[in-house]
Short mmCIF file of C-alpha atoms in Angstrom, two decimals:
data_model
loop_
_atom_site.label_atom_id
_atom_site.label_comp_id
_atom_site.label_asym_id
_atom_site.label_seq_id
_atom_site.Cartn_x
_atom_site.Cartn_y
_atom_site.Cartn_z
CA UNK A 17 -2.20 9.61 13.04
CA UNK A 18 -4.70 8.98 15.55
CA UNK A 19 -3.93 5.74 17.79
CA UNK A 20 -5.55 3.84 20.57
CA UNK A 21 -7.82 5.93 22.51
CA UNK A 22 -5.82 9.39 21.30
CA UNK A 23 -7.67 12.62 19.77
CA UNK A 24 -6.62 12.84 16.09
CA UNK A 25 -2.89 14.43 16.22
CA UNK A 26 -1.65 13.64 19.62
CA UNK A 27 0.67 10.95 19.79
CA UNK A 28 0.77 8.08 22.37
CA UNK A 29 2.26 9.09 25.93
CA UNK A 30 5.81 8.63 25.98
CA UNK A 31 6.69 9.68 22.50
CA UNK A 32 7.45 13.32 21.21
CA UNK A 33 4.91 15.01 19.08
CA UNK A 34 7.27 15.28 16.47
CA UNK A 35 9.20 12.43 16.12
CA UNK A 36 13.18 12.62 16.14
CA UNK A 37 13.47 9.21 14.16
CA UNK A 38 14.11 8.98 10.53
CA UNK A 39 14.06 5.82 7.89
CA UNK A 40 17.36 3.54 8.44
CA UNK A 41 19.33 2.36 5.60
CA UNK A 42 18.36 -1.06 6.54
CA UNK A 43 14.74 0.33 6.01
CA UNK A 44 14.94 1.66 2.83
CA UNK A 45 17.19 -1.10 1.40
CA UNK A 46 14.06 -3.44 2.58
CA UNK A 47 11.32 -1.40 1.00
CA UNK A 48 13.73 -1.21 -1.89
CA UNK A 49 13.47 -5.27 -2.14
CA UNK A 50 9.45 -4.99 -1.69
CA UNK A 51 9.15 -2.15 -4.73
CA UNK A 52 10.92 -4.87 -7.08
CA UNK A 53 8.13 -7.33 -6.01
CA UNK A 54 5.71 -4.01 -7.10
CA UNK A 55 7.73 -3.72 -10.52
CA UNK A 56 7.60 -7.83 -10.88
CA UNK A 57 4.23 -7.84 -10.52
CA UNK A 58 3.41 -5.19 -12.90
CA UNK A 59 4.45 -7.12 -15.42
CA UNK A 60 1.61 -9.57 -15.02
CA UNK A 61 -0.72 -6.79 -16.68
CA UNK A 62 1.36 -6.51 -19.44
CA UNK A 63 -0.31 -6.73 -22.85
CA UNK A 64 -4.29 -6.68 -23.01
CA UNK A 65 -4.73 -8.28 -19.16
CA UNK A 66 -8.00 -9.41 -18.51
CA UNK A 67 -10.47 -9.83 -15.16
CA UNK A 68 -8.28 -12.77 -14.77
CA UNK A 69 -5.44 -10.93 -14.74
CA UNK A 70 -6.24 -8.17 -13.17
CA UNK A 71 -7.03 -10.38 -10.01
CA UNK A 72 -4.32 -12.19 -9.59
CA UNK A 73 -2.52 -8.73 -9.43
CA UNK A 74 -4.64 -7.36 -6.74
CA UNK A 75 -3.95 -10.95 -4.74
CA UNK A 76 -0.32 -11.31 -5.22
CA UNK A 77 0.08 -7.58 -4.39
CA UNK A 78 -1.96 -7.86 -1.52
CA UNK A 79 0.33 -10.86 -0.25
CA UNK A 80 3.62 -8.65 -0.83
CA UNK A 81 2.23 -5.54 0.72
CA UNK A 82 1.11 -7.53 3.75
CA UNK A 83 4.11 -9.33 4.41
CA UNK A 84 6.27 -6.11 4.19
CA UNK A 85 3.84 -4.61 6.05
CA UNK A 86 4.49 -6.91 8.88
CA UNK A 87 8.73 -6.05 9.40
CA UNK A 88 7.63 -2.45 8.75
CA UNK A 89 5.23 -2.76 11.73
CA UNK A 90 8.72 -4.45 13.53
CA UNK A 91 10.64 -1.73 12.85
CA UNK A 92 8.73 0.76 13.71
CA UNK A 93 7.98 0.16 17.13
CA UNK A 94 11.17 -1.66 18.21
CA UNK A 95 13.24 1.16 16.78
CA UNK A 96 17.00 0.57 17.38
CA UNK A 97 16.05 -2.16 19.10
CA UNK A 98 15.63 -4.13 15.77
CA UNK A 99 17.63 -7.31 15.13
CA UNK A 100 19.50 -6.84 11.83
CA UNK A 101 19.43 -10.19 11.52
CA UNK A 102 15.73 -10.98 11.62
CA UNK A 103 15.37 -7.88 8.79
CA UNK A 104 17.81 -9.62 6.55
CA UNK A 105 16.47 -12.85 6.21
CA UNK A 106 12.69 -11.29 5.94
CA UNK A 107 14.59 -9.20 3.30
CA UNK A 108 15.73 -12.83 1.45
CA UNK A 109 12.01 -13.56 1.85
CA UNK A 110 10.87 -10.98 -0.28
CA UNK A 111 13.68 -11.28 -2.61
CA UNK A 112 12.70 -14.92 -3.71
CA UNK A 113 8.82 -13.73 -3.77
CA UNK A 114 10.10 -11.15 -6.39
CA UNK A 115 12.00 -13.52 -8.33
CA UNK A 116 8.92 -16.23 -7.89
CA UNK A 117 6.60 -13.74 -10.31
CA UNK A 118 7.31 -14.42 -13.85
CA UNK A 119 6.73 -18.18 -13.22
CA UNK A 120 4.10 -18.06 -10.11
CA UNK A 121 1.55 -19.21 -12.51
CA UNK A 122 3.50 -22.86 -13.52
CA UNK A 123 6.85 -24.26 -11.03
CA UNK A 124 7.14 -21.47 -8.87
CA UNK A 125 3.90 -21.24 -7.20
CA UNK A 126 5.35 -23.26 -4.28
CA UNK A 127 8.72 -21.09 -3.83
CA UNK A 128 6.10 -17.72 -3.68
CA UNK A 129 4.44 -19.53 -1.01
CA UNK A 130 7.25 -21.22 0.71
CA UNK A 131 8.85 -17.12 0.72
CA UNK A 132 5.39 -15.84 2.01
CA UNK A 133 5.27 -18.57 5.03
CA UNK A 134 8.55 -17.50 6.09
CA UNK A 135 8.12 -13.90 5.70
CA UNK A 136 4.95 -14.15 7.96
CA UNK A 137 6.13 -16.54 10.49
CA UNK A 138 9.50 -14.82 10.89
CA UNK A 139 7.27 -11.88 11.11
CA UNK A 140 5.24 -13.21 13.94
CA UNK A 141 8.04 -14.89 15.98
CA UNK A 142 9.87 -11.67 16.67
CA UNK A 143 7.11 -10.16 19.34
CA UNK A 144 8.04 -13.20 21.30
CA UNK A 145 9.27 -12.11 24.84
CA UNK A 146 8.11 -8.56 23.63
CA UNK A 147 5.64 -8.60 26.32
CA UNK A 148 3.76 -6.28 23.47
CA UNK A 149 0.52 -6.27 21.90
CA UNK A 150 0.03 -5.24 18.10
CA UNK A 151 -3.39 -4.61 18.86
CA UNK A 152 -3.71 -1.29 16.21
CA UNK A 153 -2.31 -4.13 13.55
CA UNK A 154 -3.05 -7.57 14.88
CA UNK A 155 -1.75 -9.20 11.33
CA UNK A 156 1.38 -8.43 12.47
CA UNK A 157 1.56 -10.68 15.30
CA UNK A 158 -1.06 -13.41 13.86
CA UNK A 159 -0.11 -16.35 11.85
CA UNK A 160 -3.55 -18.15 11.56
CA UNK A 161 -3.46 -16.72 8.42
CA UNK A 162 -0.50 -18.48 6.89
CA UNK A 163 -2.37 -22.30 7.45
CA UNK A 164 -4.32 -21.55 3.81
CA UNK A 165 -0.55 -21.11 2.56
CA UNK A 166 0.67 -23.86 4.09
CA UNK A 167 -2.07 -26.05 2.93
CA UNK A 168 -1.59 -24.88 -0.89
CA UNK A 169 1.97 -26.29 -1.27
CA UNK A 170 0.03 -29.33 -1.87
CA UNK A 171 -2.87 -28.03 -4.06
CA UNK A 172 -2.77 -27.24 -7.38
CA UNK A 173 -3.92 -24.48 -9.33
CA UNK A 174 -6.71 -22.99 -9.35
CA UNK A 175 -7.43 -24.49 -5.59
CA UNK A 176 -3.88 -22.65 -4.24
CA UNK A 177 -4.92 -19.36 -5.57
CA UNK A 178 -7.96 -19.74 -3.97
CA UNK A 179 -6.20 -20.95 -1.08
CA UNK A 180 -3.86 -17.49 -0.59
CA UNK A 181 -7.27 -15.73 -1.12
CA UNK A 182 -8.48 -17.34 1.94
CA UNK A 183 -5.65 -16.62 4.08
CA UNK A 184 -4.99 -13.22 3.46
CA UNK A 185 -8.82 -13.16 4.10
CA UNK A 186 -8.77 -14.41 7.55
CA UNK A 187 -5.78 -12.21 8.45
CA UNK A 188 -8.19 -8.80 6.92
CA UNK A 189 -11.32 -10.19 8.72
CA UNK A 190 -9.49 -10.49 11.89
CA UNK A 191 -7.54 -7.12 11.73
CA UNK A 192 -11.20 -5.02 11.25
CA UNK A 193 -13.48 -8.10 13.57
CA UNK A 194 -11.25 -7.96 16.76
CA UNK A 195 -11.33 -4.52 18.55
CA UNK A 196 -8.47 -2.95 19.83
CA UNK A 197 -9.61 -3.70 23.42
CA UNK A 198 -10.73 -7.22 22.77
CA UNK A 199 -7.19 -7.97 21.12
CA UNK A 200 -5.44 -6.58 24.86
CA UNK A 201 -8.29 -8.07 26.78
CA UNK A 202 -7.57 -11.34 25.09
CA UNK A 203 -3.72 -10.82 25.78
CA UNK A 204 -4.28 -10.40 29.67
CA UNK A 205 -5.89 -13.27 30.02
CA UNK A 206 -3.56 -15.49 28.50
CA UNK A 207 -0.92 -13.87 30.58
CA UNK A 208 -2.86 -14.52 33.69
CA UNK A 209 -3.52 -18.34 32.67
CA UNK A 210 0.54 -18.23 32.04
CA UNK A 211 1.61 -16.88 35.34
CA UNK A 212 -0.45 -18.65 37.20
CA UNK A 213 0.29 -22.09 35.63
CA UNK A 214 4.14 -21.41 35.40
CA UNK A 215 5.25 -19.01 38.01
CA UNK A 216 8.68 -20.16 37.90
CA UNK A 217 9.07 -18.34 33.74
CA UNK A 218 7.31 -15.38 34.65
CA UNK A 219 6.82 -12.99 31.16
CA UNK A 220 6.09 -9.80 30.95
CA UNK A 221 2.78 -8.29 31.58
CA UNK A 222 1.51 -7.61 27.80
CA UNK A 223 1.03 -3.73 27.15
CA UNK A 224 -0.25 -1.93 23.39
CA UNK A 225 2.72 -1.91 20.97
CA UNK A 226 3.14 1.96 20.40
CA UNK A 227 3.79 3.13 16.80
CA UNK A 228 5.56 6.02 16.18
CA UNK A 229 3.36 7.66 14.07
CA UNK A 230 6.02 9.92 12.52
CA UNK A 231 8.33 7.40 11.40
CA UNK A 232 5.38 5.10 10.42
CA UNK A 233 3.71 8.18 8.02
CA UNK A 234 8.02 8.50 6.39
CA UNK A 235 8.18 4.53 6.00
CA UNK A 236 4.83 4.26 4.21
CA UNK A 237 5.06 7.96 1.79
CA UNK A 238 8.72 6.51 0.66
CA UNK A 239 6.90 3.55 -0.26
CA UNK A 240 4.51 5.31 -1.75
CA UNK A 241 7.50 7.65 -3.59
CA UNK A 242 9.13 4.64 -5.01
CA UNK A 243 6.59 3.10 -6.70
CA UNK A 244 5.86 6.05 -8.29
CA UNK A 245 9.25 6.24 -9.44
CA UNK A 246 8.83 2.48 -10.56
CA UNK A 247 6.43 3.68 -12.79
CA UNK A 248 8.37 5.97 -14.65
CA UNK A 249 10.95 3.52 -14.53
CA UNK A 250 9.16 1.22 -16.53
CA UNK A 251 7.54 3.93 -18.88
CA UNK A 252 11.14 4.93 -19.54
CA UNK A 253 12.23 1.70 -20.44
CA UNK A 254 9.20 1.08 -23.28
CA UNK A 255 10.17 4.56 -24.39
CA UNK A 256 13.83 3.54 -25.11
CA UNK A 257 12.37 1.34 -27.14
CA UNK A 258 10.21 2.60 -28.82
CA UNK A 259 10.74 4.80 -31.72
CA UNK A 260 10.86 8.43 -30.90
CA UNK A 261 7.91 10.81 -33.21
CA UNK A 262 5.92 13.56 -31.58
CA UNK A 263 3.13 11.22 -30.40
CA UNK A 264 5.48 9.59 -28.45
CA UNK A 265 6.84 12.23 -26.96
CA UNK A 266 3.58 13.81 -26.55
CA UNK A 267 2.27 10.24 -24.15
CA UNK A 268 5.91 10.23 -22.74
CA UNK A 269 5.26 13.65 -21.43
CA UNK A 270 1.84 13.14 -20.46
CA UNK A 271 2.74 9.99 -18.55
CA UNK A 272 5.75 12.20 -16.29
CA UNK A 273 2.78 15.17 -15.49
CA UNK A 274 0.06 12.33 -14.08
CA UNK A 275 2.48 10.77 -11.91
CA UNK A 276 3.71 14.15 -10.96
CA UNK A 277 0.01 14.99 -10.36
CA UNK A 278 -0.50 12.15 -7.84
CA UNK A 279 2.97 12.54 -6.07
CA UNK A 280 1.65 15.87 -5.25
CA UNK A 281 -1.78 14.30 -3.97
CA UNK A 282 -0.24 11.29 -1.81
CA UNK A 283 3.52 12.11 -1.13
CA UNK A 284 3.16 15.02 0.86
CA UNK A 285 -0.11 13.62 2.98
CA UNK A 286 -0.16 11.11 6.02
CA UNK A 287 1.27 7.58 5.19
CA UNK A 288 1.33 8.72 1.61
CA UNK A 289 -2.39 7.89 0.74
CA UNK A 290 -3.59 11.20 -0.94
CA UNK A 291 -5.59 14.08 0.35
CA UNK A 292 -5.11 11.86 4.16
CA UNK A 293 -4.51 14.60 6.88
CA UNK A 294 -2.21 13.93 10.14
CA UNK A 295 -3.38 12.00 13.18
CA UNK A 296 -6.82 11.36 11.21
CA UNK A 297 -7.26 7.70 10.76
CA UNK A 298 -5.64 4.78 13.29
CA UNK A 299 -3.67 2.21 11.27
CA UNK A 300 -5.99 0.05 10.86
CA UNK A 301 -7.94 2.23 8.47
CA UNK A 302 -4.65 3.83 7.68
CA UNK A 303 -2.98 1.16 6.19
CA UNK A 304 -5.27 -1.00 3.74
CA UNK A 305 -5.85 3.00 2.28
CA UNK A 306 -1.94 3.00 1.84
CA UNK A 307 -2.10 -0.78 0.45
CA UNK A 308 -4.81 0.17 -2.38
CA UNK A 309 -3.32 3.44 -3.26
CA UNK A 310 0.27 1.75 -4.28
CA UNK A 311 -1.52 -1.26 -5.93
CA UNK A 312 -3.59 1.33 -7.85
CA UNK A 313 -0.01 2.89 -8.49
CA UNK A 314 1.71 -0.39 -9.87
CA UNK A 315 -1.44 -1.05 -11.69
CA UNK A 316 -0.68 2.41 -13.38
CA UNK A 317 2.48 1.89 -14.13
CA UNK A 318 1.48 -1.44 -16.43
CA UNK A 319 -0.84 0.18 -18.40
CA UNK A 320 1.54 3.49 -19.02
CA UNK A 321 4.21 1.03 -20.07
CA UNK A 322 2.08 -0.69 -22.37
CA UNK A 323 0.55 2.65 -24.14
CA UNK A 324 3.53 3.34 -25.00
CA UNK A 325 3.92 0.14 -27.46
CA UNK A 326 0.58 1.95 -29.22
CA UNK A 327 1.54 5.52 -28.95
CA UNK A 328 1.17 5.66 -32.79
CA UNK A 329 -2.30 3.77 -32.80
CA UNK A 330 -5.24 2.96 -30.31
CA UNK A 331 -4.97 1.79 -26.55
CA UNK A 332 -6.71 -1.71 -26.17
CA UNK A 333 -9.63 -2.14 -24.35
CA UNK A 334 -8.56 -3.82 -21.32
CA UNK A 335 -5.16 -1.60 -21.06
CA UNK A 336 -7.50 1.25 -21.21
CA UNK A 337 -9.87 0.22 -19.03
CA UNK A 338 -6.69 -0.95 -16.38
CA UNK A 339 -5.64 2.90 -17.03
CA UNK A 340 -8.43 5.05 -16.43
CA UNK A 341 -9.51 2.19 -13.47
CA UNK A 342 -6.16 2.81 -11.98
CA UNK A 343 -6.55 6.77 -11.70
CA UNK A 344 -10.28 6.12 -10.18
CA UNK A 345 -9.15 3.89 -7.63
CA UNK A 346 -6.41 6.17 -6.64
CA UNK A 347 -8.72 9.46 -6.47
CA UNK A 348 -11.41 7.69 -5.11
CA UNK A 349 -9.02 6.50 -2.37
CA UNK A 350 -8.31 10.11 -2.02
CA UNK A 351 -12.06 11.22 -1.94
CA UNK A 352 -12.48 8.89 1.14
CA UNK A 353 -9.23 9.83 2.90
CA UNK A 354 -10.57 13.77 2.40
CA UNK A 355 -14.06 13.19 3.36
CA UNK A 356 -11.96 11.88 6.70
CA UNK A 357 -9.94 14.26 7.43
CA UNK A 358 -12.50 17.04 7.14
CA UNK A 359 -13.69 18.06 4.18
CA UNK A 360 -17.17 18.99 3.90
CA UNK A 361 -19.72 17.66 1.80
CA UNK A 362 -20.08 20.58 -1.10
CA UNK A 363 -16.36 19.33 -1.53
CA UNK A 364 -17.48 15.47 -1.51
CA UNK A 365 -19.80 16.41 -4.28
CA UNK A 366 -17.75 18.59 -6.74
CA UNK A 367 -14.73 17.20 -6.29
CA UNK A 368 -15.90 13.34 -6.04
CA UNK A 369 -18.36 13.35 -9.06
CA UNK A 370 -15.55 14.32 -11.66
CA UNK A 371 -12.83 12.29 -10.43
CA UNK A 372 -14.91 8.72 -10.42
CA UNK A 373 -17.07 9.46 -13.41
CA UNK A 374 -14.29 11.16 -16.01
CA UNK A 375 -12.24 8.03 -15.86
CA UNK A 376 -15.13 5.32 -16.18
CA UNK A 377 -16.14 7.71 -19.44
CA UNK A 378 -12.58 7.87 -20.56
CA UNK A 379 -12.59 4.27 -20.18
CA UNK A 380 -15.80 3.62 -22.19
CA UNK A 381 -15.15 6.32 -24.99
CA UNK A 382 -12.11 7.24 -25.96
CA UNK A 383 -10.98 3.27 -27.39
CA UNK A 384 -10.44 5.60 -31.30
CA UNK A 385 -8.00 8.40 -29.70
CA UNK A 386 -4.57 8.51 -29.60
CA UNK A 387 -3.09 7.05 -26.26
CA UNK A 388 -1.59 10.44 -25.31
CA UNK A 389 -4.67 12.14 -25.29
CA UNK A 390 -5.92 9.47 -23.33
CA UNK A 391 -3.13 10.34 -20.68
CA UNK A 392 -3.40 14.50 -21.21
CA UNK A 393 -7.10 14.16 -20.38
CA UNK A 394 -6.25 12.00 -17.23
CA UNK A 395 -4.12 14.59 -15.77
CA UNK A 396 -6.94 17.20 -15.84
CA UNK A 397 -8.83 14.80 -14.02
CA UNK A 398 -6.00 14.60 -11.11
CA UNK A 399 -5.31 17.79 -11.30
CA UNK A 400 -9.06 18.48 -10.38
CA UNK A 401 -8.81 18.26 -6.33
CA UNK A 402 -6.06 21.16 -6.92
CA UNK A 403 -8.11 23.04 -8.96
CA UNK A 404 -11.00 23.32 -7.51
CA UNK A 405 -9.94 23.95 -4.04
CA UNK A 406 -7.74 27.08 -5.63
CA UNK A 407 -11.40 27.93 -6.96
CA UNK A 408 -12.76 27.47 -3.69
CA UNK A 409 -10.20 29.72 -1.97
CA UNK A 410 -10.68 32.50 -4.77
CA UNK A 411 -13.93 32.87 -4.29
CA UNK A 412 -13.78 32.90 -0.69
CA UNK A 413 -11.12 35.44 -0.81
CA UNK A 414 -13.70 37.81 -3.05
CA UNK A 415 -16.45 37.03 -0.89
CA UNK A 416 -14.64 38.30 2.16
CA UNK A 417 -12.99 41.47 -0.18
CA UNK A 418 -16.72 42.51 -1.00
CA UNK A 419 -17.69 42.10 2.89
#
């Protein structure tokens, strides 16, 4: 992952190009706690969801992914260096987001928001006396963002929703409007006015945060990894429900081979966003790629679930449409993160084209097949990256053979 000023693949000064560090059990047990917000909020497309619904998903998600986005940033770059203590209570924070779901809509609207407003200020308290700059994730560090939350505790719906919209706006608008250099520049300044103000509590001179791009790409693939694992999770648990007959079995499979197609596409790839080489994109780009493809994934996961409760009949409209949308959303995610790492255009074209336009068809046609043919024809569609790329490299083996 490219960062700063960097060519694509070399990592900052001071840190080894291949990183010694590895996920701590604190870690995972956090993104653990975030994946159950994932799994909660799943269940708000259960059934036939709507545009409605389908919204308040991508908002809710966006507000979970961003505040455990912020301790991940923590971690990351103050490495053992972390206070356990901080983690833990940012940890609570997410717990009682979780648990807020089911009833967000009616008397737990404030609690979610209450969580979020600690989460984030928590989150931006801890580069205090850091003397460092989150300049290639400035959300991290911000909490202008958090005043539309803060403001909604006395609003009611629809106004709050509208207000979290807003806030998790200004925090997206800032991260891509302020330039890594402007965000520093900014910093120096402020230190300058500081020291020369109050000389007598000097701080230190504010310098770039520095990611560890290694550790950042693990942190955000097991994310990745255990949302797809969510999603079986829940598929399994409509299954075990459901009575067992070949058509079942048939959707059950089919269900276990797509997610198995887009593990292979994301897991083994750079901050587990599929087809996204090494050292390509800086985190800024990075991230809200990572953020998309595991809402995409959770989205997924609800309408799999819910297929299986029709595995004998036909998939509604709006779970098939929150299917085959899903898939395109993760692909296309993929077509963009390929285009960027390299891939050339004839690649764009052949392997774009099917992947975008198969689902939206799938989604407009097939409303009087069976659900698991629904999911058998979805696979081919993931599985068409794979494909034609071991096409590709056939053909270029025979053309050199016959030179």
């Amino acid at each position: 992952m490219a960062y700063g000023n960097a060519s694509p693949g070399t990592p900052p000064t001071g840190l080894p190009a291949e990183s010694e560090r590895h996920a701590s059990w604190l870690e995972l047990f956090f993104d653990l706690i975030a994946v159950a917000g994932v799994a909660q909020l799943a269940h708000l497309l259960h059934g036939t969801p709507g545009g409605g619904d389908l919204g308040f998903y991508c908002l809710l998600f966006l507000a979970f992914w961003t505040a455990w986005m912020c301790f991940t940033t923590y971690g990351n770059v103050a490495a053992e260096k972390v206070h356990t203590r901080t983690v833990l209570i940012g940890m609570f924070g997410l717990a009682v987001m979780a648990s807020a779901v089911p009833g967000v809509r009616t008397d737990h609207a404030q609690a979610f928001a209450l969580a979020y407003l600690l989460v984030r200020v928590l989150a931006s308290r801890v580069w205090q006396g850091r003397g460092e700059v989150v300049a290639d994730w400035p959300v991290a560090q911000l909490s202008v963002g958090v005043v539309p939350w803060l403001v909604s505790l006395w609003a009611e719906a629809p106004t709050r929703y509208w207000l979290w919209a807003a806030g998790l706006a200004v925090d997206l608008g800032l991260t891509f409007a302020l330039s890594r250099n402007r965000i520093l520049a900014r910093a120096q300044e402020e230190w300058e006015e500081h020291a020369a103000g109050d000389k007598r509590r000097a701080r230190p001179r504010p310098a770039a945060a520095r990611f560890d791009p290694r550790h950042l790409d693990e942190r955000l693939g097991l994310f990745t990894l255990i949302v797809i694992g969510e999603s079986v999770a829940l598929t399994v648990e409509a299954s075990s429900e459901a009575e067992w007959t070949s058509r079942l079995a048939s959707l059950a499979v089919g269900s276990f081979v797509l997610l198995l197609a887009l593990w292979a596409l994301a897991v083994r790839r750079s901050c587990g966003v599929p087809l996204l080489g090494f050292g390509v994109l800086a985190p800024r780009f990075a991230l809200p790629l990572h953020c998309v493809t595991t809402a995409s994934l959770g989205a997924l996961a609800a309408s799999l679930g819910g297929a299986v409760e029709h595995a004998e009949g036909h998939v509604p409209a709006g779970m098939r449409w929150l299917m085959c949308g899903s898939v395109a959303v993760f692909l296309s995610v993929g077509l963009v993160a390929g285009v960027a790492s390299g891939r050339e255009v004839r690649w764009a074209t052949m392997v774009g084209a099917p992947v975008i336009v198969a689902p939206i068809l799938l989604g407009a046609f097939a409303g009087r097949g069976f659900p698991a043919a629904l999911v058998w024809a979805l696979v081919v569609v993931a599985r068409w990256p794979w494909l034609y790329d071991r096409l590709s490299g056939r053909r270029h083996e025979q053309g050199n053979a016959s030179a």
